[in-house]
PDB file of C-alpha atoms in Angstrom:
ATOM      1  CA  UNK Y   1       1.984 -28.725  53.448  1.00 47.00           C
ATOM      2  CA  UNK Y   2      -0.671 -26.504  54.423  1.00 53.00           C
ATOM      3  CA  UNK Y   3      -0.010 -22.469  53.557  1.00 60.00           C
ATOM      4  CA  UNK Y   4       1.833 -23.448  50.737  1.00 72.00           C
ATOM      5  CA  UNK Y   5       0.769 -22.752  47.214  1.00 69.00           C
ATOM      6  CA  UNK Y   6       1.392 -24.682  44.147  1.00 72.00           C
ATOM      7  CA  UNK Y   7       2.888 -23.561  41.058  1.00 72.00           C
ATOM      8  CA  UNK Y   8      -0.489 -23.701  39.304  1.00 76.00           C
ATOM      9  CA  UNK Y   9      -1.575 -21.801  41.798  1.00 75.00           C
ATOM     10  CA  UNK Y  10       1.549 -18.759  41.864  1.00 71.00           C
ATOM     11  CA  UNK Y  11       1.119 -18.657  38.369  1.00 71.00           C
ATOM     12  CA  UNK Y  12      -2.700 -18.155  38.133  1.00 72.00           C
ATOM     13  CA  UNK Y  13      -2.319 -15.105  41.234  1.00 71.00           C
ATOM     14  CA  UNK Y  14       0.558 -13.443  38.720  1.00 67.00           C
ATOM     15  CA  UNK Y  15      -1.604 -13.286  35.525  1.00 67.00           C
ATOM     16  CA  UNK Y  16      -4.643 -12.138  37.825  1.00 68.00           C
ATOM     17  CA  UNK Y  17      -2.471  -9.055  39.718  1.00 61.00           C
ATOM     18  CA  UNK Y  18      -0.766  -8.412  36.365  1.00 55.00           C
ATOM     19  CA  UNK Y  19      -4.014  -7.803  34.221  1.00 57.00           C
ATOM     20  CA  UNK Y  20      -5.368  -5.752  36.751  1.00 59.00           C
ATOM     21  CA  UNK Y  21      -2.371  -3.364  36.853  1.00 54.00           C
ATOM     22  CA  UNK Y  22      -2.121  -3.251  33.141  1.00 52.00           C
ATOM     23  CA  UNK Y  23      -5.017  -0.946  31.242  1.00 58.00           C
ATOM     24  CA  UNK Y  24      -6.819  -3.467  28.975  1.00 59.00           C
ATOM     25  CA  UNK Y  25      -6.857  -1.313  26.146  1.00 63.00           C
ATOM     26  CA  UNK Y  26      -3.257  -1.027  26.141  1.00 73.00           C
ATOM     27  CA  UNK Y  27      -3.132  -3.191  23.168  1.00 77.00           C
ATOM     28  CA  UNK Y  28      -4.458  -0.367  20.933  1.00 78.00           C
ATOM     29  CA  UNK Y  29      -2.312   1.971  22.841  1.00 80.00           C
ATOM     30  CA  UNK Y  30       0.740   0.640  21.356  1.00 83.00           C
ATOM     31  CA  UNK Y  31      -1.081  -0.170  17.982  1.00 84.00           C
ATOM     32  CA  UNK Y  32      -1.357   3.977  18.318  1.00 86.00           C
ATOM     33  CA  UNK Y  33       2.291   4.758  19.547  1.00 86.00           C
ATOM     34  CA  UNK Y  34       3.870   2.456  16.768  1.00 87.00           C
ATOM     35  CA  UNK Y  35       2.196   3.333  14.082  1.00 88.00           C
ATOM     36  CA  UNK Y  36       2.020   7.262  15.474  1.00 89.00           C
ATOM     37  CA  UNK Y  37       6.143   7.360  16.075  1.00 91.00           C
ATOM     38  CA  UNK Y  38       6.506   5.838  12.807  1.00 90.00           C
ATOM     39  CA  UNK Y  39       3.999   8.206  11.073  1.00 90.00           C
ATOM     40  CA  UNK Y  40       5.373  11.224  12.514  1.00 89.00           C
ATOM     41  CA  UNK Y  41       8.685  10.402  12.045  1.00 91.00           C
ATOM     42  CA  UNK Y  42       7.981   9.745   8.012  1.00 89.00           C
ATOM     43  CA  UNK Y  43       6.013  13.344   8.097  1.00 87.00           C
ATOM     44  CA  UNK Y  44       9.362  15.029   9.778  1.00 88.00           C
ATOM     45  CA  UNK Y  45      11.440  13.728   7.798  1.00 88.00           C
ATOM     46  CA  UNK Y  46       9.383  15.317   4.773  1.00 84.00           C
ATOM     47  CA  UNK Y  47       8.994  18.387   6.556  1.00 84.00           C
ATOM     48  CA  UNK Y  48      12.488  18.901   6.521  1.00 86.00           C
ATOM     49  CA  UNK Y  49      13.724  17.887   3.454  1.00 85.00           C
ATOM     50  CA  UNK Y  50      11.288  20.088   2.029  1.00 81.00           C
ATOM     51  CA  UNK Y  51      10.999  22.862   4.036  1.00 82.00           C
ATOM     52  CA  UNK Y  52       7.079  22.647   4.152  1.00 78.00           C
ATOM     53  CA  UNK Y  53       5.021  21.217   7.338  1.00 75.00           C
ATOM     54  CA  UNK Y  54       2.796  20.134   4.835  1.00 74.00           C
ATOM     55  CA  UNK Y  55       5.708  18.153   2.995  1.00 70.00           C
ATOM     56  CA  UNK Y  56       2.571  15.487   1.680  1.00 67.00           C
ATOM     57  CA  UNK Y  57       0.662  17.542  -0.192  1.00 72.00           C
ATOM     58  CA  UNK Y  58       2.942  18.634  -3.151  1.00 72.00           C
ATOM     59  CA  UNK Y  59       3.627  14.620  -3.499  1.00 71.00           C
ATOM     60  CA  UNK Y  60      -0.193  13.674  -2.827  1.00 72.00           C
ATOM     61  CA  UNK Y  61      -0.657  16.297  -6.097  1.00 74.00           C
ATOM     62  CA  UNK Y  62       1.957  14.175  -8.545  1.00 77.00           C
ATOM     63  CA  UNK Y  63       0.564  11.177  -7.463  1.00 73.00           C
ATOM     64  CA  UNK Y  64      -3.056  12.853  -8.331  1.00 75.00           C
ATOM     65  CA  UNK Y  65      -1.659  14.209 -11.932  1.00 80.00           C
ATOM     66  CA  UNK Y  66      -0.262  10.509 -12.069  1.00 83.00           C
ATOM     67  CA  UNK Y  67      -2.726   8.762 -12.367  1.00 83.00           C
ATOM     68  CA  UNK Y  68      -4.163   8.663 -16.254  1.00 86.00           C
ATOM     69  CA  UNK Y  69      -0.246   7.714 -17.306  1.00 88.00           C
ATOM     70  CA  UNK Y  70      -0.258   4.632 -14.225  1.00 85.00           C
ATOM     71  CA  UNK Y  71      -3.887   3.926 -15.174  1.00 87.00           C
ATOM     72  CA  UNK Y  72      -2.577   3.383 -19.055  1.00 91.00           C
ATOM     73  CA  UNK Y  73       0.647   1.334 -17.854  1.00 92.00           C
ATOM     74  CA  UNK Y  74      -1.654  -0.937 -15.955  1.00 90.00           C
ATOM     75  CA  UNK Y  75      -4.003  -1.457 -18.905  1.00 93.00           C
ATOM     76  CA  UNK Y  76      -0.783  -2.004 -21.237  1.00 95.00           C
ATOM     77  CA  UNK Y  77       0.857  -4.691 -18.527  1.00 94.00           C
ATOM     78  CA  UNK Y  78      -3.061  -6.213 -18.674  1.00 95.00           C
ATOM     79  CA  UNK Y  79      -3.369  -6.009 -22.499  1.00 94.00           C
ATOM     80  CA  UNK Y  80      -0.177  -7.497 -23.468  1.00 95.00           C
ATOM     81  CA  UNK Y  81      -0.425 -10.537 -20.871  1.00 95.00           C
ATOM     82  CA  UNK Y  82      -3.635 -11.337 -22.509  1.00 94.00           C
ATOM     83  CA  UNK Y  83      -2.735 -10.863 -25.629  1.00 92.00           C
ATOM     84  CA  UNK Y  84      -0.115 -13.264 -25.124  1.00 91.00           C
ATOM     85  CA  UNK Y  85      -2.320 -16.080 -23.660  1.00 91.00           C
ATOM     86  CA  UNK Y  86      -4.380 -15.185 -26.340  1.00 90.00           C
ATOM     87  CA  UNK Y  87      -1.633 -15.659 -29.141  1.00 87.00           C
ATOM     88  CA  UNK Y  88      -1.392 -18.978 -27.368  1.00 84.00           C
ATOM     89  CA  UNK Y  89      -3.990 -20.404 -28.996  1.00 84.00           C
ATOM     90  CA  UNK Y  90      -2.550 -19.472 -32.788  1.00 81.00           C
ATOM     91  CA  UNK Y  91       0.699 -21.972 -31.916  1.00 77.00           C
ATOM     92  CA  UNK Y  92      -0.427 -24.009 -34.177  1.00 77.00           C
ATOM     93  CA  UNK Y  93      -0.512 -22.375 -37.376  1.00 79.00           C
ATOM     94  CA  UNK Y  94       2.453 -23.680 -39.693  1.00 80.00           C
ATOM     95  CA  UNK Y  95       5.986 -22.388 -39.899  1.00 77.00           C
ATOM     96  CA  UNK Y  96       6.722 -18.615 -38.461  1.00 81.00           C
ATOM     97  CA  UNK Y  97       3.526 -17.566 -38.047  1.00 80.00           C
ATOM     98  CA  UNK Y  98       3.434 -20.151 -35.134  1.00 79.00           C
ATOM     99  CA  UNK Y  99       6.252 -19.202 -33.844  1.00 81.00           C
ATOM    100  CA  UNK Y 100       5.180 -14.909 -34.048  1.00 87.00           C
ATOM    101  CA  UNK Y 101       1.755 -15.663 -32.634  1.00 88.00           C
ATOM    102  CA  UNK Y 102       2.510 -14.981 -29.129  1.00 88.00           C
ATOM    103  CA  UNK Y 103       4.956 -12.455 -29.413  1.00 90.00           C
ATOM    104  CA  UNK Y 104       2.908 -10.483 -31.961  1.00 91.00           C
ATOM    105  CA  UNK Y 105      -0.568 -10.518 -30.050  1.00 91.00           C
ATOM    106  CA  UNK Y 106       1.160  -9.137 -26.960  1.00 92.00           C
ATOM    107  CA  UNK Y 107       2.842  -6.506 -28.622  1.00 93.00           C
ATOM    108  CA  UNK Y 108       0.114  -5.155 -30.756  1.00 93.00           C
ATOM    109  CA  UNK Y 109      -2.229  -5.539 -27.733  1.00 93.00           C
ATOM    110  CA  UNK Y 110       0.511  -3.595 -25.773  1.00 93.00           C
ATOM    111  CA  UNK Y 111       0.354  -0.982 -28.312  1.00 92.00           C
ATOM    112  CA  UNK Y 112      -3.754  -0.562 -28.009  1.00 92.00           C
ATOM    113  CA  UNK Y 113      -3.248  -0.264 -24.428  1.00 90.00           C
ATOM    114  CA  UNK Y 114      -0.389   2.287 -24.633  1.00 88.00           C
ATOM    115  CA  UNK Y 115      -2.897   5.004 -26.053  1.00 88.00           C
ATOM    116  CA  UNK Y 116      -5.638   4.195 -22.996  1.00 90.00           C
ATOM    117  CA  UNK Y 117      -3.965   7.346 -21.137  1.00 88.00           C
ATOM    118  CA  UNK Y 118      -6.511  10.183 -22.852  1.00 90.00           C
ATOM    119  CA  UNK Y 119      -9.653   7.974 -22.801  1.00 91.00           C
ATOM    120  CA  UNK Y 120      -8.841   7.317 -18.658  1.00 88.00           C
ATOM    121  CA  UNK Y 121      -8.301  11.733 -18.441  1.00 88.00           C
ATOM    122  CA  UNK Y 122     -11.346  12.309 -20.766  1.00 90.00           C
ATOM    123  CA  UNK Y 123     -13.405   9.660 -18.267  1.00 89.00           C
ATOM    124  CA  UNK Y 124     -12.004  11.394 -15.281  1.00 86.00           C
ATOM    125  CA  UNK Y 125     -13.207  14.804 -16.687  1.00 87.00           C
ATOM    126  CA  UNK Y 126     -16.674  13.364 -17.444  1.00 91.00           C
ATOM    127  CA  UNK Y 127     -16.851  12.088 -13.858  1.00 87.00           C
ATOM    128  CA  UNK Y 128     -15.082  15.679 -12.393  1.00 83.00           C
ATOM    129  CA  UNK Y 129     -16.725  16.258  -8.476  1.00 80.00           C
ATOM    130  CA  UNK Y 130     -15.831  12.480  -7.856  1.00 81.00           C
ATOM    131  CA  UNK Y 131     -12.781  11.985  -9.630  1.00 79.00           C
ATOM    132  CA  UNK Y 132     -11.294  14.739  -7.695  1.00 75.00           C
ATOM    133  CA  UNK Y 133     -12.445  12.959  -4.900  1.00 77.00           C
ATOM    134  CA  UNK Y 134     -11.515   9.699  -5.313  1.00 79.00           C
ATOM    135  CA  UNK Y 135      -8.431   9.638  -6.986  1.00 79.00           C
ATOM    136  CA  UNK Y 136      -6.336  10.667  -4.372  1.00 77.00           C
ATOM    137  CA  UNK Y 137      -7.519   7.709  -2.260  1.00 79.00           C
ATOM    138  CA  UNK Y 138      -7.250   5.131  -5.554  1.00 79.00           C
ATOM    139  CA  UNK Y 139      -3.438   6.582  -6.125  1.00 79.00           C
ATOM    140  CA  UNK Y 140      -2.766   6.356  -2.399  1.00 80.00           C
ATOM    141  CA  UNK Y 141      -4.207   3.163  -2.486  1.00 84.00           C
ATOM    142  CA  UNK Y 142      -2.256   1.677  -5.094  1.00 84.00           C
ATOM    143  CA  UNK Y 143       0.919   3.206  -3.190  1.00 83.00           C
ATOM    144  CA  UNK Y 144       0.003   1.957  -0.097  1.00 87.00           C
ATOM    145  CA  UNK Y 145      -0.374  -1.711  -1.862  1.00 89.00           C
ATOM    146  CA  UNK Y 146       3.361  -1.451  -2.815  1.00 89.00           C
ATOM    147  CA  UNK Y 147       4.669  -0.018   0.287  1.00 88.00           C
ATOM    148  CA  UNK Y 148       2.740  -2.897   1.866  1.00 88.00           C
ATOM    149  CA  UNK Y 149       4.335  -5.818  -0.592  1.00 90.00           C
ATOM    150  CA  UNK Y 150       7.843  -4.329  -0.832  1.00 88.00           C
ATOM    151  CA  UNK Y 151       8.541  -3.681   2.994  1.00 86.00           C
ATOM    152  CA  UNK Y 152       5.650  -5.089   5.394  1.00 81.00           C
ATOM    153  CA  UNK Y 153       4.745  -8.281   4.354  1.00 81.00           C
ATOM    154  CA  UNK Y 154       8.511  -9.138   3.667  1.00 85.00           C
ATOM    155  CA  UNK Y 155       9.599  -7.973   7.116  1.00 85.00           C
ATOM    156  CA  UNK Y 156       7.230  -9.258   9.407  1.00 80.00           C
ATOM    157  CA  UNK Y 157       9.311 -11.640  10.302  1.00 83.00           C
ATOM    158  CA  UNK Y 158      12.404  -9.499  11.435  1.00 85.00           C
ATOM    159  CA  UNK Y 159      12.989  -7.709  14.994  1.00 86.00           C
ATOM    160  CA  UNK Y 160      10.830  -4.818  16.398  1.00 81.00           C
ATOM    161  CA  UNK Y 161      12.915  -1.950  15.193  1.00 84.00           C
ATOM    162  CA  UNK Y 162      13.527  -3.013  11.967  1.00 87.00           C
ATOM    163  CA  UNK Y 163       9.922  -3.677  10.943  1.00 87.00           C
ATOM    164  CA  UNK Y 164       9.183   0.239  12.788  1.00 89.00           C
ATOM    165  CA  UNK Y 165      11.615   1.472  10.428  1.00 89.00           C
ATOM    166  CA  UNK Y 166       9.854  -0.556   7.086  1.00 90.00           C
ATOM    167  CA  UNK Y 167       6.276   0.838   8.645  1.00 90.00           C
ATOM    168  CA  UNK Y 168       7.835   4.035   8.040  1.00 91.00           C
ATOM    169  CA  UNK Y 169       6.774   4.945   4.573  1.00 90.00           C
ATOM    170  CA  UNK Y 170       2.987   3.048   5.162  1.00 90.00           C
ATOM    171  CA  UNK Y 171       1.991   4.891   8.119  1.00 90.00           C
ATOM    172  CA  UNK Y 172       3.267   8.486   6.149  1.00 88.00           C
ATOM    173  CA  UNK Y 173       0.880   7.877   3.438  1.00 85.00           C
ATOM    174  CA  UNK Y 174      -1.719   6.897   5.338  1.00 85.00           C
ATOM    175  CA  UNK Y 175      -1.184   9.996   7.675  1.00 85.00           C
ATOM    176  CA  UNK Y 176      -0.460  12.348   4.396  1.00 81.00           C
ATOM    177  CA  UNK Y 177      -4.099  11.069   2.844  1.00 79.00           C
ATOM    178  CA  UNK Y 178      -6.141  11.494   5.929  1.00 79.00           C
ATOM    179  CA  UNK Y 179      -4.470  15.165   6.350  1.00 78.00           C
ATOM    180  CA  UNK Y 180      -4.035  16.177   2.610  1.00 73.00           C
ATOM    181  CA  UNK Y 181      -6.384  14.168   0.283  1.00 66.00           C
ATOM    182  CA  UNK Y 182      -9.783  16.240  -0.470  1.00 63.00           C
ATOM    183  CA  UNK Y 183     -10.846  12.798  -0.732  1.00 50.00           C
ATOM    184  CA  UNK Y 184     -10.545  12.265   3.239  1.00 44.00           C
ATOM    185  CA  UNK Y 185     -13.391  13.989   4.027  1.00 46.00           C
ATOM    186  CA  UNK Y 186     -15.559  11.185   2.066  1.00 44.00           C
TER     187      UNK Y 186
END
């Protein structure tokens, strides 16, 4: 029995000579090289459908101009849901006026918020060096949030290539902001 090792033993040796030969930051190399390939593929693929290496910015712009007509949809979605828990608490008036509570509450509250799109420009002009600043990163932001609900969180489940392919759009914003958003250099 003696020279012989035991299993515990082979196994522990293994791990020992394989974390030596293996870098230890190799865990943010691949972080890097998946999110990089996936990135750079996104930024190609822009590159050549529009025949501009700087495919991002002419999007990052819309997104930019975007933003007072978004910022008065959100305000409207906002409005209208509160005006309807709101117009919850008129059910109990008699006959149809019970019945129009909700219904009217969230629509004329959806109407108020429907003209929010000049007061959210005319703040955005009264605020101009930071606006201009920050509102690339708030619209990328809020894009980032969807391309996060609609395709990361739903496919983290799912094989390797699949979920590269899904990281796709993410890791294309986030590249186009840090290159194209005067915000970036915040």
């Amino acid at each position: 029995m003696t020279g012989r090792l035991g299993r515990a033993q082979i196994t522990a040796g293994i791990t020992s000579a394989a974390t030596a030969l293996v870098p230890q930051d190799s865990k943010g190399r691949r972080w890097l090289a998946y999110n990089g390939s996936a990135a750079l593929t996104g930024h190609g693929a822009l590159w050549l459908t529009t025949g501009n290496p700087m495919g991002a910015e002419p999007l990052m712009a819309a997104a930019v101009h975007s933003v007072p007509n978004c910022g008065a949809f959100v305000i409207t979605c906002a409005v209208a849901y509160g005006g309807w828990k709101v117009g919850g608490f008129l059910r109990g008036l008699p006959g149809l006026l019970g019945l129009a509570a909700r219904p009217a509450a969230a629509l004329g509250a959806a109407f108020w918020g429907q003209g929010t799109a000049p007061l959210i420009t005319d703040v955005m002009a009264a605020t101009e060096p930071w606006s201009s600043m920050l509102l690339p990163l708030i619209a990328a932001g809020a894009l980032a949030g969807v391309c996060w609900w609609a395709l990361e969180s739903r496919t983290a489940a799912w094989r390797a290539p699949v979920r590269w392919v899904a990281r796709i759009p993410l890791a294309t914003l986030a590249l186009g902001v840090g290159l194209y958003a005067p915000g970036g250099a915040l």
